[in-house]
Amino acid sequence: RYVGKKYQIEWILMLKIIIQFLQNLFKSAQTQPQSYETVQSGEQRLETNEFIDSKISYSDDLILNLKHDHVELVELYGAIAGFIQQENYEYISPALEELKSKFNLHLMQENVHFYCYLEQSFLDQKEQLEMIKGYRKDMNAISAAVVRFIKKWQSQVIDADNICEFNHEYNAVGEVLAQRIHAEEHHLYTLYQP
C-alpha cells in the first residue's frame, strides 16, 4: 500500500493540532464576557449572541510548515506521475486519497491560521485587505478544482482505457497547483509578519 507511516503520523499530529485549536477556541468562548441588558422587571437576559472576537496569533513557524506542506504535496503529486509512467495504475487511487487528506489539512491550516491572520492584520488598510481577499478567493477556486479532480478519479478505476483522460486532467491540475504554490510563496507569504 502506498500510504506511508510518515504521512499517517503527520496526519495524526495535524488532527491533534486542530483538536487543540478547537479546544482553545471553546475555552476562550466560555471566558468571554456576555452582553446583557436589564429588563424592566429587573431580570437579566441575553441581549444578543455576540460574535466571539478571537484573534489569530502570529506563529514563528507557520510559513515554514506551510512551505513544508507544499514540498510534500509536490512529492505526492510527482509520485502519481511515476505510477502513470510505470503503468502501476492500481497505486494511483491510494495516492489520490493521501493527496486529498494532506491537501485538505493544508487548506484548513492555511485558511484558519494564515488568511485569517492576514485579514485581521490589514483590517485598516483597505487596498491590501482587498488584495488579500482577492488572492484568497482565487486560491479557493484553485483548491476547488483540485478537490473536484481528486473526487472524480477516486470514484472510478483507473486503467489503460482511461489513463489518457486521467493524465490530461492530472497535468492541468498540476499547472494550477504549481501556480497556487508559486503565488503563495513569492507574494502572499511575504506579507505574514508579527
PDB file of C-alpha atoms in Angstrom, residues 74-186:
ATOM      1  CA  VAL A  74       4.500  18.223  -4.807  1.00  0.00           C
ATOM      2  CA  GLU A  75       6.168  14.908  -3.856  1.00  0.00           C
ATOM      3  CA  LEU A  76       2.796  13.143  -3.648  1.00  0.00           C
ATOM      4  CA  TYR A  77       1.758  14.677  -6.942  1.00  0.00           C
ATOM      5  CA  GLY A  78       5.051  13.584  -8.516  1.00  0.00           C
ATOM      6  CA  ALA A  79       4.628  10.038  -7.206  1.00  0.00           C
ATOM      7  CA  ILE A  80       1.431   9.765  -9.232  1.00  0.00           C
ATOM      8  CA  ALA A  81       3.381  10.709 -12.370  1.00  0.00           C
ATOM      9  CA  GLY A  82       5.730   7.814 -11.594  1.00  0.00           C
ATOM     10  CA  PHE A  83       2.787   5.405 -11.296  1.00  0.00           C
ATOM     11  CA  ILE A  84       1.468   6.589 -14.670  1.00  0.00           C
ATOM     12  CA  GLN A  85       4.858   6.206 -16.334  1.00  0.00           C
ATOM     13  CA  GLN A  86       5.430   2.731 -14.842  1.00  0.00           C
ATOM     14  CA  GLU A  87       1.817   1.714 -15.605  1.00  0.00           C
ATOM     15  CA  ASN A  88       1.203   0.975 -11.897  1.00  0.00           C
ATOM     16  CA  TYR A  89      -2.353   2.271 -12.139  1.00  0.00           C
ATOM     17  CA  GLU A  90      -3.500   0.411  -9.011  1.00  0.00           C
ATOM     18  CA  TYR A  91      -1.362   2.753  -6.854  1.00  0.00           C
ATOM     19  CA  ILE A  92      -2.973   5.919  -8.191  1.00  0.00           C
ATOM     20  CA  SER A  93      -6.185   5.729  -6.153  1.00  0.00           C
ATOM     21  CA  PRO A  94      -4.447   5.347  -2.753  1.00  0.00           C
ATOM     22  CA  ALA A  95      -2.053   8.136  -3.737  1.00  0.00           C
ATOM     23  CA  LEU A  96      -5.015  10.371  -4.602  1.00  0.00           C
ATOM     24  CA  GLU A  97      -6.553   9.608  -1.197  1.00  0.00           C
ATOM     25  CA  GLU A  98      -3.348  10.618   0.541  1.00  0.00           C
ATOM     26  CA  LEU A  99      -3.042  13.724  -1.623  1.00  0.00           C
ATOM     27  CA  LYS A 100      -6.618  14.703  -0.753  1.00  0.00           C
ATOM     28  CA  SER A 101      -6.046  14.245   3.002  1.00  0.00           C
ATOM     29  CA  LYS A 102      -2.806  16.208   3.003  1.00  0.00           C
ATOM     30  CA  PHE A 103      -4.264  18.927   0.760  1.00  0.00           C
ATOM     31  CA  ASN A 104      -7.388  19.351   2.923  1.00  0.00           C
ATOM     32  CA  LEU A 105      -5.333  19.619   6.116  1.00  0.00           C
ATOM     33  CA  HIS A 106      -3.059  22.163   4.446  1.00  0.00           C
ATOM     34  CA  LEU A 107      -6.052  24.221   3.308  1.00  0.00           C
ATOM     35  CA  MET A 108      -7.564  24.178   6.777  1.00  0.00           C
ATOM     36  CA  GLN A 109      -4.344  25.349   8.406  1.00  0.00           C
ATOM     37  CA  GLU A 110      -3.840  27.980   5.744  1.00  0.00           C
ATOM     38  CA  ASN A 111      -7.390  29.321   5.982  1.00  0.00           C
ATOM     39  CA  VAL A 112      -7.535  29.404   9.771  1.00  0.00           C
ATOM     40  CA  HIS A 113      -4.014  30.498  10.658  1.00  0.00           C
ATOM     41  CA  PHE A 114      -2.695  32.314   7.597  1.00  0.00           C
ATOM     42  CA  TYR A 115      -5.548  34.053   5.769  1.00  0.00           C
ATOM     43  CA  CYS A 116      -7.471  34.977   8.936  1.00  0.00           C
ATOM     44  CA  TYR A 117      -4.283  36.413  10.457  1.00  0.00           C
ATOM     45  CA  LEU A 118      -3.538  38.457   7.332  1.00  0.00           C
ATOM     46  CA  GLU A 119      -7.080  39.786   7.135  1.00  0.00           C
ATOM     47  CA  GLN A 120      -7.057  40.871  10.786  1.00  0.00           C
ATOM     48  CA  SER A 121      -3.558  42.393  10.361  1.00  0.00           C
ATOM     49  CA  PHE A 122      -4.563  44.511   7.353  1.00  0.00           C
ATOM     50  CA  LEU A 123      -8.046  45.402   8.584  1.00  0.00           C
ATOM     51  CA  ASP A 124      -7.272  49.133   8.476  1.00  0.00           C
ATOM     52  CA  GLN A 125      -5.510  49.016   5.076  1.00  0.00           C
ATOM     53  CA  LYS A 126      -8.313  48.747   2.547  1.00  0.00           C
ATOM     54  CA  GLU A 127      -6.215  48.173  -0.600  1.00  0.00           C
ATOM     55  CA  GLN A 128      -4.039  45.483   0.984  1.00  0.00           C
ATOM     56  CA  LEU A 129      -7.097  43.819   2.530  1.00  0.00           C
ATOM     57  CA  GLU A 130      -8.896  43.717  -0.821  1.00  0.00           C
ATOM     58  CA  MET A 131      -5.806  42.230  -2.481  1.00  0.00           C
ATOM     59  CA  ILE A 132      -5.575  39.531   0.224  1.00  0.00           C
ATOM     60  CA  LYS A 133      -9.291  38.740  -0.110  1.00  0.00           C
ATOM     61  CA  GLY A 134      -8.853  38.528  -3.890  1.00  0.00           C
ATOM     62  CA  TYR A 135      -5.966  36.096  -3.504  1.00  0.00           C
ATOM     63  CA  ARG A 136      -7.978  34.056  -1.016  1.00  0.00           C
ATOM     64  CA  LYS A 137     -10.920  33.874  -3.439  1.00  0.00           C
ATOM     65  CA  ASP A 138      -8.624  32.799  -6.295  1.00  0.00           C
ATOM     66  CA  MET A 139      -6.891  30.246  -4.092  1.00  0.00           C
ATOM     67  CA  ASN A 140     -10.240  28.809  -3.012  1.00  0.00           C
ATOM     68  CA  ALA A 141     -11.256  28.418  -6.663  1.00  0.00           C
ATOM     69  CA  ILE A 142      -7.966  26.631  -7.421  1.00  0.00           C
ATOM     70  CA  SER A 143      -8.454  24.414  -4.371  1.00  0.00           C
ATOM     71  CA  ALA A 144     -11.965  23.531  -5.515  1.00  0.00           C
ATOM     72  CA  ALA A 145     -10.622  22.475  -8.939  1.00  0.00           C
ATOM     73  CA  VAL A 146      -8.006  20.221  -7.326  1.00  0.00           C
ATOM     74  CA  VAL A 147     -10.575  18.651  -4.994  1.00  0.00           C
ATOM     75  CA  ARG A 148     -13.026  18.086  -7.903  1.00  0.00           C
ATOM     76  CA  PHE A 149     -10.292  16.320  -9.872  1.00  0.00           C
ATOM     77  CA  ILE A 150      -9.400  14.058  -6.947  1.00  0.00           C
ATOM     78  CA  LYS A 151     -13.030  13.197  -6.151  1.00  0.00           C
ATOM     79  CA  LYS A 152     -13.788  12.424  -9.793  1.00  0.00           C
ATOM     80  CA  TRP A 153     -10.921   9.984 -10.159  1.00  0.00           C
ATOM     81  CA  GLN A 154     -11.334   8.373  -6.762  1.00  0.00           C
ATOM     82  CA  SER A 155     -14.772   7.202  -7.802  1.00  0.00           C
ATOM     83  CA  GLN A 156     -13.535   5.226 -10.809  1.00  0.00           C
ATOM     84  CA  VAL A 157     -10.992   2.553 -11.556  1.00  0.00           C
ATOM     85  CA  ILE A 158      -8.011   3.996 -13.392  1.00  0.00           C
ATOM     86  CA  ASP A 159      -6.746   1.640 -16.072  1.00  0.00           C
ATOM     87  CA  ALA A 160      -5.319   1.511 -19.594  1.00  0.00           C
ATOM     88  CA  ASP A 161      -8.690   2.535 -21.050  1.00  0.00           C
ATOM     89  CA  ASN A 162      -8.940   5.885 -19.270  1.00  0.00           C
ATOM     90  CA  ILE A 163      -5.337   6.696 -18.372  1.00  0.00           C
ATOM     91  CA  CYS A 164      -5.019   9.233 -21.222  1.00  0.00           C
ATOM     92  CA  GLU A 165      -8.017  11.195 -19.944  1.00  0.00           C
ATOM     93  CA  PHE A 166      -6.704  10.979 -16.371  1.00  0.00           C
ATOM     94  CA  ASN A 167      -3.222  12.093 -17.441  1.00  0.00           C
ATOM     95  CA  HIS A 168      -4.616  15.080 -19.357  1.00  0.00           C
ATOM     96  CA  GLU A 169      -6.600  16.276 -16.307  1.00  0.00           C
ATOM     97  CA  TYR A 170      -3.723  15.417 -13.981  1.00  0.00           C
ATOM     98  CA  ASN A 171      -1.355  17.681 -15.957  1.00  0.00           C
ATOM     99  CA  ALA A 172      -3.892  20.548 -15.998  1.00  0.00           C
ATOM    100  CA  VAL A 173      -4.370  20.306 -12.220  1.00  0.00           C
ATOM    101  CA  GLY A 174      -0.595  20.192 -11.782  1.00  0.00           C
ATOM    102  CA  GLU A 175      -0.208  23.518 -13.593  1.00  0.00           C
ATOM    103  CA  VAL A 176      -2.904  25.128 -11.440  1.00  0.00           C
ATOM    104  CA  LEU A 177      -1.365  23.707  -8.249  1.00  0.00           C
ATOM    105  CA  ALA A 178       2.081  24.969  -9.256  1.00  0.00           C
ATOM    106  CA  GLN A 179       0.661  28.457  -9.893  1.00  0.00           C
ATOM    107  CA  ARG A 180      -1.022  28.420  -6.476  1.00  0.00           C
ATOM    108  CA  ILE A 181       2.154  27.397  -4.658  1.00  0.00           C
ATOM    109  CA  HIS A 182       4.251  29.972  -6.536  1.00  0.00           C
ATOM    110  CA  ALA A 183       1.795  32.807  -5.842  1.00  0.00           C
ATOM    111  CA  GLU A 184       1.607  31.964  -2.152  1.00  0.00           C
ATOM    112  CA  GLU A 185       5.310  31.502  -1.549  1.00  0.00           C
ATOM    113  CA  HIS A 186       6.503  34.506  -3.602  1.00  0.00           C
TER     114      HIS A 186
END
